[in-house]
mmCIF file of C-alpha atoms in Angstrom:
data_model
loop_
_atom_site.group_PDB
_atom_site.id
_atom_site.type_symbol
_atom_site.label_atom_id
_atom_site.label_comp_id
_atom_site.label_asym_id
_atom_site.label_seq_id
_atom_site.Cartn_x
_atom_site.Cartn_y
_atom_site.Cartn_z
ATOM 1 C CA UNK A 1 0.000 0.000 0.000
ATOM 2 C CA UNK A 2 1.097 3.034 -1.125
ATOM 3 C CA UNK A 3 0.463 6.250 1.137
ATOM 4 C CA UNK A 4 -0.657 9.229 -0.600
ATOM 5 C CA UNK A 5 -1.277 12.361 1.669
ATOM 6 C CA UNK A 6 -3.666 10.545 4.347
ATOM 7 C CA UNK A 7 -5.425 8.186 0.962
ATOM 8 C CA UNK A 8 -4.391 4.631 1.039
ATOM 9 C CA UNK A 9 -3.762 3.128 -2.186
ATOM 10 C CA UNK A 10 -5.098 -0.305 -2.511
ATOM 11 C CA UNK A 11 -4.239 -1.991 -5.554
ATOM 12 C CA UNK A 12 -7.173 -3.553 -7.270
ATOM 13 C CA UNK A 13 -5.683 -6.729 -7.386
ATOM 14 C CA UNK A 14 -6.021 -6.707 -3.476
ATOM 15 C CA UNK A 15 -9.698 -5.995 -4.008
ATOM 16 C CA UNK A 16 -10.670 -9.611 -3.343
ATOM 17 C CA UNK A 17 -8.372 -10.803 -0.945
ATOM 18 C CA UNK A 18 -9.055 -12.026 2.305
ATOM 19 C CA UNK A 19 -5.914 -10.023 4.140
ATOM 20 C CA UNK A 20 -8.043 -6.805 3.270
ATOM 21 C CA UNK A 21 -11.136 -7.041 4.871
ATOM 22 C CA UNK A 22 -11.220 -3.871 6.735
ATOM 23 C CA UNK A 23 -13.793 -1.222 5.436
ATOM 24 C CA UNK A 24 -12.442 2.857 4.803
ATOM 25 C CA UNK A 25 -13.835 4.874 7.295
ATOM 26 C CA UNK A 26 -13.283 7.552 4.726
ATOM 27 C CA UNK A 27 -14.247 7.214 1.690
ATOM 28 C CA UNK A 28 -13.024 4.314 -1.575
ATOM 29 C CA UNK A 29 -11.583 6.238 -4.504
ATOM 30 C CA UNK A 30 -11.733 4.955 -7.415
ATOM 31 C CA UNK A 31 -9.907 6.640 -9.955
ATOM 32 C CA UNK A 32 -9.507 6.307 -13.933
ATOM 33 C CA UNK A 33 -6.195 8.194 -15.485
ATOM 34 C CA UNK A 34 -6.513 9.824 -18.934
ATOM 35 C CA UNK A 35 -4.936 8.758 -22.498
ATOM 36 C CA UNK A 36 -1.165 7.912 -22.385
ATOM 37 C CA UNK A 37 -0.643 8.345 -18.906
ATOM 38 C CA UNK A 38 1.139 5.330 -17.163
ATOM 39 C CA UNK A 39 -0.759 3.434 -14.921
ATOM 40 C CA UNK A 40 -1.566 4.471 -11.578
ATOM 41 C CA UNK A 41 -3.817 8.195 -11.333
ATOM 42 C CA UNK A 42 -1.903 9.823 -13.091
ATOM 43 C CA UNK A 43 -3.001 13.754 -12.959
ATOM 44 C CA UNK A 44 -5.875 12.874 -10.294
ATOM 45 C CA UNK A 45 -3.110 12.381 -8.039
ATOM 46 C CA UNK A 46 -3.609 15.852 -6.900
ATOM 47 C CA UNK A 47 -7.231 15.168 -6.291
ATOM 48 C CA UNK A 48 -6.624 12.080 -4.373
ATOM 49 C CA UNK A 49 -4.371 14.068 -2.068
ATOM 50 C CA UNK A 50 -6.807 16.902 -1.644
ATOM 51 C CA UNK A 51 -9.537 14.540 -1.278
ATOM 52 C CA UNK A 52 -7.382 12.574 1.548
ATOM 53 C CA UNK A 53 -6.696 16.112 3.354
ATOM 54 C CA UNK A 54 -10.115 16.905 3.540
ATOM 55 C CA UNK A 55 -12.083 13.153 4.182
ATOM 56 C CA UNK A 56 -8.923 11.440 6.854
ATOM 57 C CA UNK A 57 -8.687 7.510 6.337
ATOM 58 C CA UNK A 58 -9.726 7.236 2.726
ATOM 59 C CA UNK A 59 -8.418 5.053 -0.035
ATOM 60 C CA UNK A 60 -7.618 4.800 -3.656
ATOM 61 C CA UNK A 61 -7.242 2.022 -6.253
ATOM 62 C CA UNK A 62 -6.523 2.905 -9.896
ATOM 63 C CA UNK A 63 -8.756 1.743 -12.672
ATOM 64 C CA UNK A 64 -6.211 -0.879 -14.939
ATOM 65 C CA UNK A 65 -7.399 -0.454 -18.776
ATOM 66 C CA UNK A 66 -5.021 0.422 -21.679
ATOM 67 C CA UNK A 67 -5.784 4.276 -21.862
ATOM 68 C CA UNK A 68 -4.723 3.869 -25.388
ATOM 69 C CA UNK A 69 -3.621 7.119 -27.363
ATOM 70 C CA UNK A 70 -5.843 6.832 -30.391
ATOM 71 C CA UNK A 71 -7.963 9.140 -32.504
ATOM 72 C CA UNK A 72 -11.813 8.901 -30.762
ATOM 73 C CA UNK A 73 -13.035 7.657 -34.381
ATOM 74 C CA UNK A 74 -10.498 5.169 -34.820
ATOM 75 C CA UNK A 75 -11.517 1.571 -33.979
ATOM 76 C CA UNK A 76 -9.615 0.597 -31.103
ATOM 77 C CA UNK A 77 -10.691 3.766 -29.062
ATOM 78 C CA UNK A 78 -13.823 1.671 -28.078
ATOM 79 C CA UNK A 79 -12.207 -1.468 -26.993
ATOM 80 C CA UNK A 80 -9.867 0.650 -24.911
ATOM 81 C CA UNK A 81 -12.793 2.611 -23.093
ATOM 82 C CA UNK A 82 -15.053 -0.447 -22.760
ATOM 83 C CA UNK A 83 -12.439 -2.134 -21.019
ATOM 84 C CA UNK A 84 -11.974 0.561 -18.632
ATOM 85 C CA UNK A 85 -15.749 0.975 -18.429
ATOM 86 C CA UNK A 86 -16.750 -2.830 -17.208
ATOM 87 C CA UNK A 87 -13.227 -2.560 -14.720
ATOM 88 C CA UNK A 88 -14.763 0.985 -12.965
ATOM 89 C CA UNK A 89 -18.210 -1.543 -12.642
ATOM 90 C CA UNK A 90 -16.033 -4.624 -11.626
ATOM 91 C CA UNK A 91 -14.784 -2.495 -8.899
ATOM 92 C CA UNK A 92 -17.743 -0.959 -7.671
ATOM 93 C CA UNK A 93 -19.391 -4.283 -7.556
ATOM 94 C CA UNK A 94 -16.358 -5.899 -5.867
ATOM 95 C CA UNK A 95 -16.253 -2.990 -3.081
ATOM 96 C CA UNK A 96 -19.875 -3.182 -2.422
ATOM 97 C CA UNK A 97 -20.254 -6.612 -2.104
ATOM 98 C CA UNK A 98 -16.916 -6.245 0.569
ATOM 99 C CA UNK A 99 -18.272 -3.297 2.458
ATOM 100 C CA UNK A 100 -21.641 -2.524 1.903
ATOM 101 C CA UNK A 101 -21.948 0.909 3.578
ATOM 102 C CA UNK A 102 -18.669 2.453 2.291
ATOM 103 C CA UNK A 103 -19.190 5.537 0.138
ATOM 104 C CA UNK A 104 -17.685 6.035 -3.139
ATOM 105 C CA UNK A 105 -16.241 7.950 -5.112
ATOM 106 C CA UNK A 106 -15.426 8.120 -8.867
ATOM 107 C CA UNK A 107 -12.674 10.543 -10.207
ATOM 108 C CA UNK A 108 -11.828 10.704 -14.047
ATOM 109 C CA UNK A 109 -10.247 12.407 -16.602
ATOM 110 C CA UNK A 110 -10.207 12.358 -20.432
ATOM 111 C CA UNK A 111 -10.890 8.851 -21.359
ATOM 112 C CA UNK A 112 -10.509 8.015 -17.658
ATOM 113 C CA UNK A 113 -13.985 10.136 -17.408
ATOM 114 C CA UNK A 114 -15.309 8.513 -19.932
ATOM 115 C CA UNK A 115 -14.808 4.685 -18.443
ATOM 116 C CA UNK A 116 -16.468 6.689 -15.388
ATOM 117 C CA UNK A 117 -19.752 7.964 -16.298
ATOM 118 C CA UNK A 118 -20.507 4.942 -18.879
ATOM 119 C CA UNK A 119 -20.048 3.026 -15.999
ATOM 120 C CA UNK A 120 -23.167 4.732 -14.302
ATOM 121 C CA UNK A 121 -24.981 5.580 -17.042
ATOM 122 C CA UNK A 122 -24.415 2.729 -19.858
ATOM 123 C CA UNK A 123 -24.270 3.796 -23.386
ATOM 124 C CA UNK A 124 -27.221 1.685 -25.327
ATOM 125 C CA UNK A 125 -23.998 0.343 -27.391
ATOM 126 C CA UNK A 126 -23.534 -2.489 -25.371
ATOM 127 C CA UNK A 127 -22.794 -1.404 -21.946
ATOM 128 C CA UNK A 128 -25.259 -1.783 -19.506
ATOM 129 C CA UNK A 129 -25.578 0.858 -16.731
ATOM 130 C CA UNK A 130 -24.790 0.451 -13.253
ATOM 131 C CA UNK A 131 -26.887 -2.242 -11.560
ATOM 132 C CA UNK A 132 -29.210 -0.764 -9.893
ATOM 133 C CA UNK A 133 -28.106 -2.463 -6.211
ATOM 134 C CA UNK A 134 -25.164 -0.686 -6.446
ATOM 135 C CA UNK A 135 -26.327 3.076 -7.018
ATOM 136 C CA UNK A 136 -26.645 4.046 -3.385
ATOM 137 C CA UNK A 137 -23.214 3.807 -2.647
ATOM 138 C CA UNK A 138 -21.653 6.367 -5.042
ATOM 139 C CA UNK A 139 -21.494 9.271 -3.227
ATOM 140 C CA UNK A 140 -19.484 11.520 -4.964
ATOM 141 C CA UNK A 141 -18.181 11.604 -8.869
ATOM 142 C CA UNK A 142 -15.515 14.159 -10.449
ATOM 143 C CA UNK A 143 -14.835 14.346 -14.354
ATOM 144 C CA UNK A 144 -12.461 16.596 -16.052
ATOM 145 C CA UNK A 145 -12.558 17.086 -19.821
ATOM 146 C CA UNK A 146 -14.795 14.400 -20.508
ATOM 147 C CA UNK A 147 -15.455 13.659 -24.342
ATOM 148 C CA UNK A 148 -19.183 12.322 -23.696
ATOM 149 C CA UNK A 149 -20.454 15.667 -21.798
ATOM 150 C CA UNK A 150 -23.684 16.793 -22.912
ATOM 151 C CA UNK A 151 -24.449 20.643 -22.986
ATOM 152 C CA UNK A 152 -26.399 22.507 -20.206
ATOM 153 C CA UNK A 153 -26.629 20.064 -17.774
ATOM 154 C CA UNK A 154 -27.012 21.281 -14.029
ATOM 155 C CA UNK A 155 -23.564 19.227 -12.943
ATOM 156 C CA UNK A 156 -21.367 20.672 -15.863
ATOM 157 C CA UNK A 157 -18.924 23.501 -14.534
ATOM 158 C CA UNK A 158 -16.193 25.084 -16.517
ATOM 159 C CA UNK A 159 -16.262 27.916 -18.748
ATOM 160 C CA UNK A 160 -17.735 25.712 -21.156
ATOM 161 C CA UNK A 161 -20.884 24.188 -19.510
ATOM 162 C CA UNK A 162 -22.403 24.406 -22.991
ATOM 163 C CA UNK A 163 -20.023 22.270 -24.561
ATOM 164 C CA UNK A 164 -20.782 19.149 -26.486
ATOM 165 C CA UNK A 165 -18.032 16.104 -26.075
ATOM 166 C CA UNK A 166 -16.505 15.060 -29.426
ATOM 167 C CA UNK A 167 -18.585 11.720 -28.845
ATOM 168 C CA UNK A 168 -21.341 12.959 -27.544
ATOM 169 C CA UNK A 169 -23.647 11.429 -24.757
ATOM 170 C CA UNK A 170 -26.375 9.108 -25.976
ATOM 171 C CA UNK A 171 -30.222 9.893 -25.440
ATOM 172 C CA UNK A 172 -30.501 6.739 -23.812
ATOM 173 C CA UNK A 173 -27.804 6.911 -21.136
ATOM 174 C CA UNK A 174 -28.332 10.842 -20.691
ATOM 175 C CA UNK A 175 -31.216 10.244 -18.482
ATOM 176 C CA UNK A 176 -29.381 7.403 -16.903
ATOM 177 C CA UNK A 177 -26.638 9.717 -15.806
ATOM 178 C CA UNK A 178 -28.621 12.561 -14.771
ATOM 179 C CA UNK A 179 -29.593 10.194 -12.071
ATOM 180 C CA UNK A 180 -26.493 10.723 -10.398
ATOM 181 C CA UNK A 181 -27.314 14.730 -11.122
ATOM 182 C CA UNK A 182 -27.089 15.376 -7.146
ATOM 183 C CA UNK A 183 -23.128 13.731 -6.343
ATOM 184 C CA UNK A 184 -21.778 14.664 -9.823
ATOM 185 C CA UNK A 185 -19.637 17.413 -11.084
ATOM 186 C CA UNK A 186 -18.247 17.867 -14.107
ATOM 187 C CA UNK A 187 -15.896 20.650 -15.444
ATOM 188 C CA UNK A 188 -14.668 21.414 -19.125
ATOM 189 C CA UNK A 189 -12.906 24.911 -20.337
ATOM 190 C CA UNK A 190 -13.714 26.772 -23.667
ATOM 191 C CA UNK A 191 -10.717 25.716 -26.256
ATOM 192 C CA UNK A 192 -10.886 21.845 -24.807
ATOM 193 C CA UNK A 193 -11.941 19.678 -27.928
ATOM 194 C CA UNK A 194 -12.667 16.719 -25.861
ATOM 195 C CA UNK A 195 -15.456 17.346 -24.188
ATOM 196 C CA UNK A 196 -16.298 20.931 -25.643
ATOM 197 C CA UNK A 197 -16.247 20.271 -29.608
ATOM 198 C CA UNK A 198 -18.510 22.713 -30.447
ATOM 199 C CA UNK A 199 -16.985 25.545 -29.691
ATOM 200 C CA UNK A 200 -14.077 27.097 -31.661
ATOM 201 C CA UNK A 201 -11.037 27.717 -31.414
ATOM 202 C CA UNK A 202 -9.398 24.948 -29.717
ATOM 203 C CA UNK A 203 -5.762 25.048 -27.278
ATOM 204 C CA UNK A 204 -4.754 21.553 -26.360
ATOM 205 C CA UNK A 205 -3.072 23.137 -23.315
ATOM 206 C CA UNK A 206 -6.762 23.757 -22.349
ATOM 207 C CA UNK A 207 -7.455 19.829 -22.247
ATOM 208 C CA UNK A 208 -3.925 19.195 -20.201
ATOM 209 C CA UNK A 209 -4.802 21.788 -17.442
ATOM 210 C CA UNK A 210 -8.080 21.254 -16.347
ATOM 211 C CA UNK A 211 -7.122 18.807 -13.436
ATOM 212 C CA UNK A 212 -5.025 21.111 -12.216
ATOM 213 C CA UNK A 213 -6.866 23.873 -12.712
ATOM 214 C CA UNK A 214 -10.130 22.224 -10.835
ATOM 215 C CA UNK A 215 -8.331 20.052 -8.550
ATOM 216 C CA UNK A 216 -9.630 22.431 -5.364
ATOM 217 C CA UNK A 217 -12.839 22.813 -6.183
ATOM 218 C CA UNK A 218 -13.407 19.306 -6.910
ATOM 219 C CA UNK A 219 -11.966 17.987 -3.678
ATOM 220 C CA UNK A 220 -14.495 20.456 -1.984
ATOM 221 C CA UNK A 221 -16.875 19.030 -3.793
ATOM 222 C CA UNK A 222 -16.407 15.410 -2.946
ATOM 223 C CA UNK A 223 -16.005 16.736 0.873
ATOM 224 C CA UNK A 224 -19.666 18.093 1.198
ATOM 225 C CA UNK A 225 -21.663 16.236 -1.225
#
């Protein structure tokens, strides 16, 4: 384990074994990098530590998927998502089933974000929302630059809260993640292409900031939801 500020990193592969079977008194992170970054959190690492300031005794475990850099049309953008998609439900499921009253807590970024809310809210292309059993434990969610925002929803923050995500969020999962309307926030700047495509021009330093630039707010967030 792997201390982090005052969040625990527990790697997912200890998920299911018997020698953890305590519960976080905190809250259970779980945390989904972007595209190209190594494994681990990656830039959320900044929100993990805020989020371990502010909510003592919390842990972390690190979504494992490819995070492939790939053009969003190009075929093996899916495969790389989905797989990060069904391992953010894996672990939910996994957690719940372990502790049953432990709140938590999605963070994600880029594609990271992506794997994160189509995890909740399915996408009608073959992945299934969130059972249903399992909704009352996410307590808090956090997505940066996501590329399936929708415009004008009451959780979108940013300069860009109007921005449409270069894939778009389906009409069937929409209402599916608007569920979650009252724990989620997510923020996007005008310039990102990801999850603002719609609006012109673009800065790809726009996309690469926004952790950073939201880290605080987000960890406050998470705090009082």
């Amino acid at each position: 384990l792997t201390p982090i500020t005052s969040a625990t990193e527990l790697p997912a592969s200890e998920l299911l074994s018997k020698r953890q079977s305590s519960c976080a008194a905190g809250v259970y992170m779980i945390v989904a990098r972007g595209s190209g970054e190594p494994q681990g959190p990656g830039r959320l690492s900044q929100v993990v530590q805020l989020i371990g300031q502010r909510i003592p005794n919390s842990v972390f475990t690190s979504v494992v998927y490819p995070a492939n850099i790939v053009d969003f049309g190009a075929p093996a953008y899916p495969f790389s998502v989905r797989e990060g998609i069904r391992e953010v439900q894996r672990l939910i499921e996994a957690r719940v089933n372990q502790c049953p009253n432990e709140r938590i807590v999605l963070l994600g970024y880029s594609q990271g974000a992506n794997a994160c809310s189509t995890g909740l809210a399915g996408s009608g292309f073959g992945n299934p929302p969130l059972k249903e059993g399992l909704r009352k434990n996410i307590r808090g969610v956090a997505l940066f630059g996501c590329p399936t925002q929708a415009a004008n929803q009451s959780y979108n923050r940013g300069t860009a809260t109007d921005g449409e995500g270069i894939l778009g969020r389906t009409e069937v999962s929409l209402p599916q993640l608007n569920r979650y309307s009252n724990v989620l926030l997510q923020w996007c700047d005008r310039g990102d292409r990801v999850c603002a495509e719609n609006i012109e021009p673009y800065d790809g330093a726009v996309h690469s900031n926004v952790v950073a630039k939201y880290a605080t707010a987000a960890a406050n967030h998470i705090a009082n939801v």
